[in-house]
mmCIF file of C-alpha atoms in Angstrom:
data_model
loop_
_atom_site.group_PDB
_atom_site.id
_atom_site.type_symbol
_atom_site.label_atom_id
_atom_site.label_comp_id
_atom_site.label_asym_id
_atom_site.label_seq_id
_atom_site.Cartn_x
_atom_site.Cartn_y
_atom_site.Cartn_z
ATOM 1 C CA VAL A 1 154.158 154.310 55.749
ATOM 2 C CA PRO A 2 155.354 150.668 56.895
ATOM 3 C CA VAL A 3 157.457 152.499 59.600
ATOM 4 C CA SER A 4 154.644 154.298 61.116
ATOM 5 C CA TYR A 5 152.349 150.864 61.421
ATOM 6 C CA GLU A 6 155.634 149.578 63.098
ATOM 7 C CA TYR A 7 155.281 151.921 65.494
ATOM 8 C CA PHE A 8 151.793 152.756 66.426
ATOM 9 C CA SER A 9 149.937 149.091 65.825
ATOM 10 C CA LEU A 10 149.145 146.848 69.098
ATOM 11 C CA TYR A 11 151.702 144.364 69.167
ATOM 12 C CA TYR A 12 151.671 141.525 72.309
ATOM 13 C CA PRO A 13 153.156 142.277 74.983
ATOM 14 C CA GLN A 14 156.296 139.962 74.639
ATOM 15 C CA SER A 15 156.987 141.341 71.429
ATOM 16 C CA ASN A 16 160.301 143.040 71.076
ATOM 17 C CA ASP A 17 158.075 144.866 68.776
ATOM 18 C CA PHE A 18 155.949 146.129 71.889
ATOM 19 C CA LYS A 19 155.441 150.110 73.117
ATOM 20 C CA ALA A 20 153.090 150.993 75.925
ATOM 21 C CA TRP A 21 151.640 154.122 73.492
ATOM 22 C CA GLN A 22 150.260 151.215 71.198
ATOM 23 C CA ILE A 23 147.431 150.615 74.009
ATOM 24 C CA ILE A 24 145.963 153.813 72.639
ATOM 25 C CA THR A 25 147.700 154.484 69.027
ATOM 26 C CA HIS A 26 146.385 150.823 67.657
ATOM 27 C CA MET A 27 143.185 152.046 67.353
ATOM 28 C CA PHE A 28 143.532 155.507 65.189
ATOM 29 C CA MET A 29 145.643 153.432 62.934
ATOM 30 C CA HIS A 30 144.091 151.085 59.876
ATOM 31 C CA ALA A 31 145.515 148.643 57.665
ATOM 32 C CA PRO A 32 147.122 150.296 54.282
ATOM 33 C CA LEU A 33 144.740 150.318 50.998
ATOM 34 C CA PRO A 34 143.294 148.159 49.359
ATOM 35 C CA ASN A 35 141.373 147.830 52.009
ATOM 36 C CA PHE A 36 138.937 151.026 51.282
ATOM 37 C CA ALA A 37 136.081 149.219 52.039
ATOM 38 C CA HIS A 38 136.742 148.251 55.285
ATOM 39 C CA ILE A 39 137.999 151.500 56.083
ATOM 40 C CA LEU A 40 134.721 153.054 54.265
ATOM 41 C CA PHE A 41 132.680 150.991 56.512
ATOM 42 C CA ASN A 42 134.184 152.232 59.846
ATOM 43 C CA MET A 43 134.102 156.048 59.126
ATOM 44 C CA PHE A 44 130.109 155.629 57.847
ATOM 45 C CA ALA A 45 129.460 153.555 61.179
ATOM 46 C CA LEU A 46 131.469 156.680 63.324
ATOM 47 C CA TYR A 47 129.807 158.932 61.613
ATOM 48 C CA SER A 48 125.916 157.377 61.466
ATOM 49 C CA PHE A 49 125.919 155.721 64.668
ATOM 50 C CA GLY A 50 128.800 158.118 66.351
ATOM 51 C CA SER A 51 126.726 161.353 65.911
ATOM 52 C CA PRO A 52 123.598 160.148 67.582
ATOM 53 C CA LEU A 53 125.451 158.886 70.486
ATOM 54 C CA GLU A 54 128.148 162.131 70.666
ATOM 55 C CA HIS A 55 124.594 164.195 70.534
ATOM 56 C CA PHE A 56 123.035 162.693 73.488
ATOM 57 C CA TRP A 57 125.482 161.839 75.730
ATOM 58 C CA GLY A 58 128.347 165.153 74.413
ATOM 59 C CA GLY A 59 131.921 165.199 73.939
ATOM 60 C CA LYS A 60 133.597 164.550 76.263
ATOM 61 C CA LYS A 61 131.791 161.327 78.001
ATOM 62 C CA PHE A 62 131.585 160.194 73.890
ATOM 63 C CA LEU A 63 135.479 160.701 73.129
ATOM 64 C CA PHE A 64 135.624 158.614 76.812
ATOM 65 C CA PHE A 65 133.440 155.771 75.432
ATOM 66 C CA TYR A 66 134.756 155.270 72.787
ATOM 67 C CA ILE A 67 138.459 155.413 73.774
ATOM 68 C CA SER A 68 136.896 152.775 76.385
ATOM 69 C CA CYS A 69 135.308 150.325 73.535
ATOM 70 C CA GLY A 70 138.802 150.508 71.769
ATOM 71 C CA LEU A 71 140.970 149.585 75.172
ATOM 72 C CA GLY A 72 138.357 146.887 75.727
ATOM 73 C CA ALA A 73 139.036 145.658 72.845
ATOM 74 C CA ALA A 74 142.657 145.792 72.571
ATOM 75 C CA LEU A 75 142.384 143.371 76.551
ATOM 76 C CA LEU A 76 139.912 141.397 74.678
ATOM 77 C CA HIS A 77 142.262 140.436 71.922
ATOM 78 C CA THR A 78 145.822 140.426 74.303
ATOM 79 C CA GLY A 79 143.556 137.899 76.592
ATOM 80 C CA VAL A 80 142.523 135.726 73.756
ATOM 81 C CA ASN A 81 145.906 135.963 72.368
ATOM 82 C CA TYR A 82 147.084 134.943 75.858
ATOM 83 C CA LEU A 83 145.551 131.722 76.160
ATOM 84 C CA GLN A 84 146.170 130.514 72.664
ATOM 85 C CA LEU A 85 149.909 131.792 73.351
ATOM 86 C CA GLN A 86 149.525 129.592 76.612
ATOM 87 C CA SER A 87 147.890 126.727 75.276
ATOM 88 C CA LEU A 88 150.646 126.066 72.569
ATOM 89 C CA LEU A 89 153.477 126.605 74.709
ATOM 90 C CA ASP A 90 151.741 123.943 77.096
ATOM 91 C CA SER A 91 151.903 121.245 74.254
ATOM 92 C CA VAL A 92 155.640 122.180 73.612
ATOM 93 C CA SER A 93 156.727 122.770 77.568
ATOM 94 C CA ASN A 94 158.773 119.112 77.822
ATOM 95 C CA LEU A 95 161.384 120.957 75.559
ATOM 96 C CA ASN A 96 162.335 123.187 78.920
ATOM 97 C CA LEU A 97 163.307 126.204 77.355
ATOM 98 C CA SER A 98 164.148 128.811 79.641
ATOM 99 C CA LYS A 99 162.437 132.000 79.404
ATOM 100 C CA SER A 100 164.800 134.076 77.785
ATOM 101 C CA GLU A 101 165.486 131.022 74.976
ATOM 102 C CA LEU A 102 161.499 131.542 74.503
ATOM 103 C CA HIS A 103 161.495 134.934 74.132
ATOM 104 C CA LEU A 104 164.384 134.828 71.525
ATOM 105 C CA ILE A 105 162.467 132.050 69.713
ATOM 106 C CA LEU A 106 159.409 133.892 69.585
ATOM 107 C CA ASN A 107 160.733 136.780 68.578
ATOM 108 C CA ALA A 108 162.984 135.022 65.455
ATOM 109 C CA ASP A 109 162.184 136.055 61.643
ATOM 110 C CA TYR A 110 161.323 132.986 61.121
ATOM 111 C CA GLN A 111 162.479 134.189 57.069
ATOM 112 C CA SER A 112 166.480 134.173 58.256
ATOM 113 C CA LEU A 113 166.492 130.947 59.827
ATOM 114 C CA PHE A 114 166.342 129.076 56.537
ATOM 115 C CA ASP A 115 168.350 129.471 53.562
ATOM 116 C CA SER A 116 167.204 129.617 49.851
ATOM 117 C CA SER A 117 167.768 125.502 50.380
ATOM 118 C CA GLY A 118 165.011 125.610 53.716
ATOM 119 C CA LYS A 119 167.638 123.844 55.559
ATOM 120 C CA MET A 120 167.844 126.052 58.918
ATOM 121 C CA VAL A 121 171.299 127.796 58.942
ATOM 122 C CA GLN A 122 173.027 127.040 62.059
ATOM 123 C CA GLY A 123 172.949 129.922 64.756
ATOM 124 C CA GLU A 124 170.909 130.907 68.498
ATOM 125 C CA VAL A 125 167.789 129.756 67.355
ATOM 126 C CA SER A 126 169.132 126.997 65.475
ATOM 127 C CA ALA A 127 171.406 126.073 68.570
ATOM 128 C CA ILE A 128 168.995 127.163 71.489
ATOM 129 C CA LEU A 129 166.314 124.077 69.033
ATOM 130 C CA SER A 130 169.615 121.699 68.992
ATOM 131 C CA LYS A 131 169.890 121.387 71.816
ATOM 132 C CA ALA A 132 165.932 120.952 73.686
ATOM 133 C CA HIS A 133 166.383 118.163 71.035
ATOM 134 C CA CYS A 134 163.149 119.951 69.371
ATOM 135 C CA THR A 135 161.165 117.945 66.674
ATOM 136 C CA GLN A 136 160.020 119.361 63.391
ATOM 137 C CA GLU A 137 155.957 119.193 65.152
ATOM 138 C CA GLN A 138 157.546 121.133 67.872
ATOM 139 C CA PHE A 139 158.970 124.021 65.861
ATOM 140 C CA ASN A 140 155.815 123.957 64.052
ATOM 141 C CA VAL A 141 154.007 125.057 66.987
ATOM 142 C CA LEU A 142 157.214 127.128 68.337
ATOM 143 C CA ALA A 143 156.403 129.640 64.965
ATOM 144 C CA GLN A 144 152.963 129.014 65.269
ATOM 145 C CA ALA A 145 153.208 130.874 68.926
ATOM 146 C CA GLY A 146 156.234 133.321 67.422
ATOM 147 C CA GLY A 147 153.557 133.890 64.934
ATOM 148 C CA ILE A 148 150.588 135.513 67.084
ATOM 149 C CA THR A 149 154.107 136.934 69.461
ATOM 150 C CA GLN A 150 155.147 139.048 66.056
ATOM 151 C CA SER A 151 151.201 140.187 64.861
ATOM 152 C CA PRO A 152 150.278 143.305 65.522
ATOM 153 C CA VAL A 153 146.441 144.361 65.718
ATOM 154 C CA LEU A 154 145.148 147.172 64.615
ATOM 155 C CA GLY A 155 142.033 149.871 63.427
ATOM 156 C CA ALA A 156 138.537 151.420 64.496
ATOM 157 C CA SER A 157 137.162 148.067 64.525
ATOM 158 C CA GLY A 158 136.755 146.719 68.329
ATOM 159 C CA ALA A 159 135.805 150.416 68.549
ATOM 160 C CA ILE A 160 132.957 150.795 66.074
ATOM 161 C CA TYR A 161 131.646 147.829 67.427
ATOM 162 C CA GLY A 162 131.312 149.640 71.324
ATOM 163 C CA LEU A 163 129.687 152.423 69.470
ATOM 164 C CA LEU A 164 127.178 149.612 67.406
ATOM 165 C CA THR A 165 126.859 147.926 70.659
ATOM 166 C CA ALA A 166 125.652 151.279 72.450
ATOM 167 C CA PHE A 167 123.585 152.831 69.564
#
């Protein structure tokens, strides 16, 4: 169900697709099949390492730890994305884009920005970039930054690694 990925996967906070509940829901999602081996490993690890920890700590403490690990993984992932994004945006700071212009560019649908011949179509984004005298290299940096903003994270791997560490 593709719509569920849009609503429940964790997006970067400056993405138009970010919703507050994604901080929790992303860790109960998994990438669509054919990633069967990955989800199988996660569930095997949850059963193998989670069961003894739950037995040792009890259900409430185990659930608290599991969710805390998932939240910690989300925080770490978002922090790394923040550092990467700031580095990219610092390299194009001479474009002097406003916050609203930058938000629009980072959330643009890059596939719809170009026609079939590869030329950028006229629109709000092209007008902003033209006014800023954006070079191809700078556009590539902005597109990479847009990829960070628009790429979701999902899955239990962060919480599972926390369980492996605790075990």
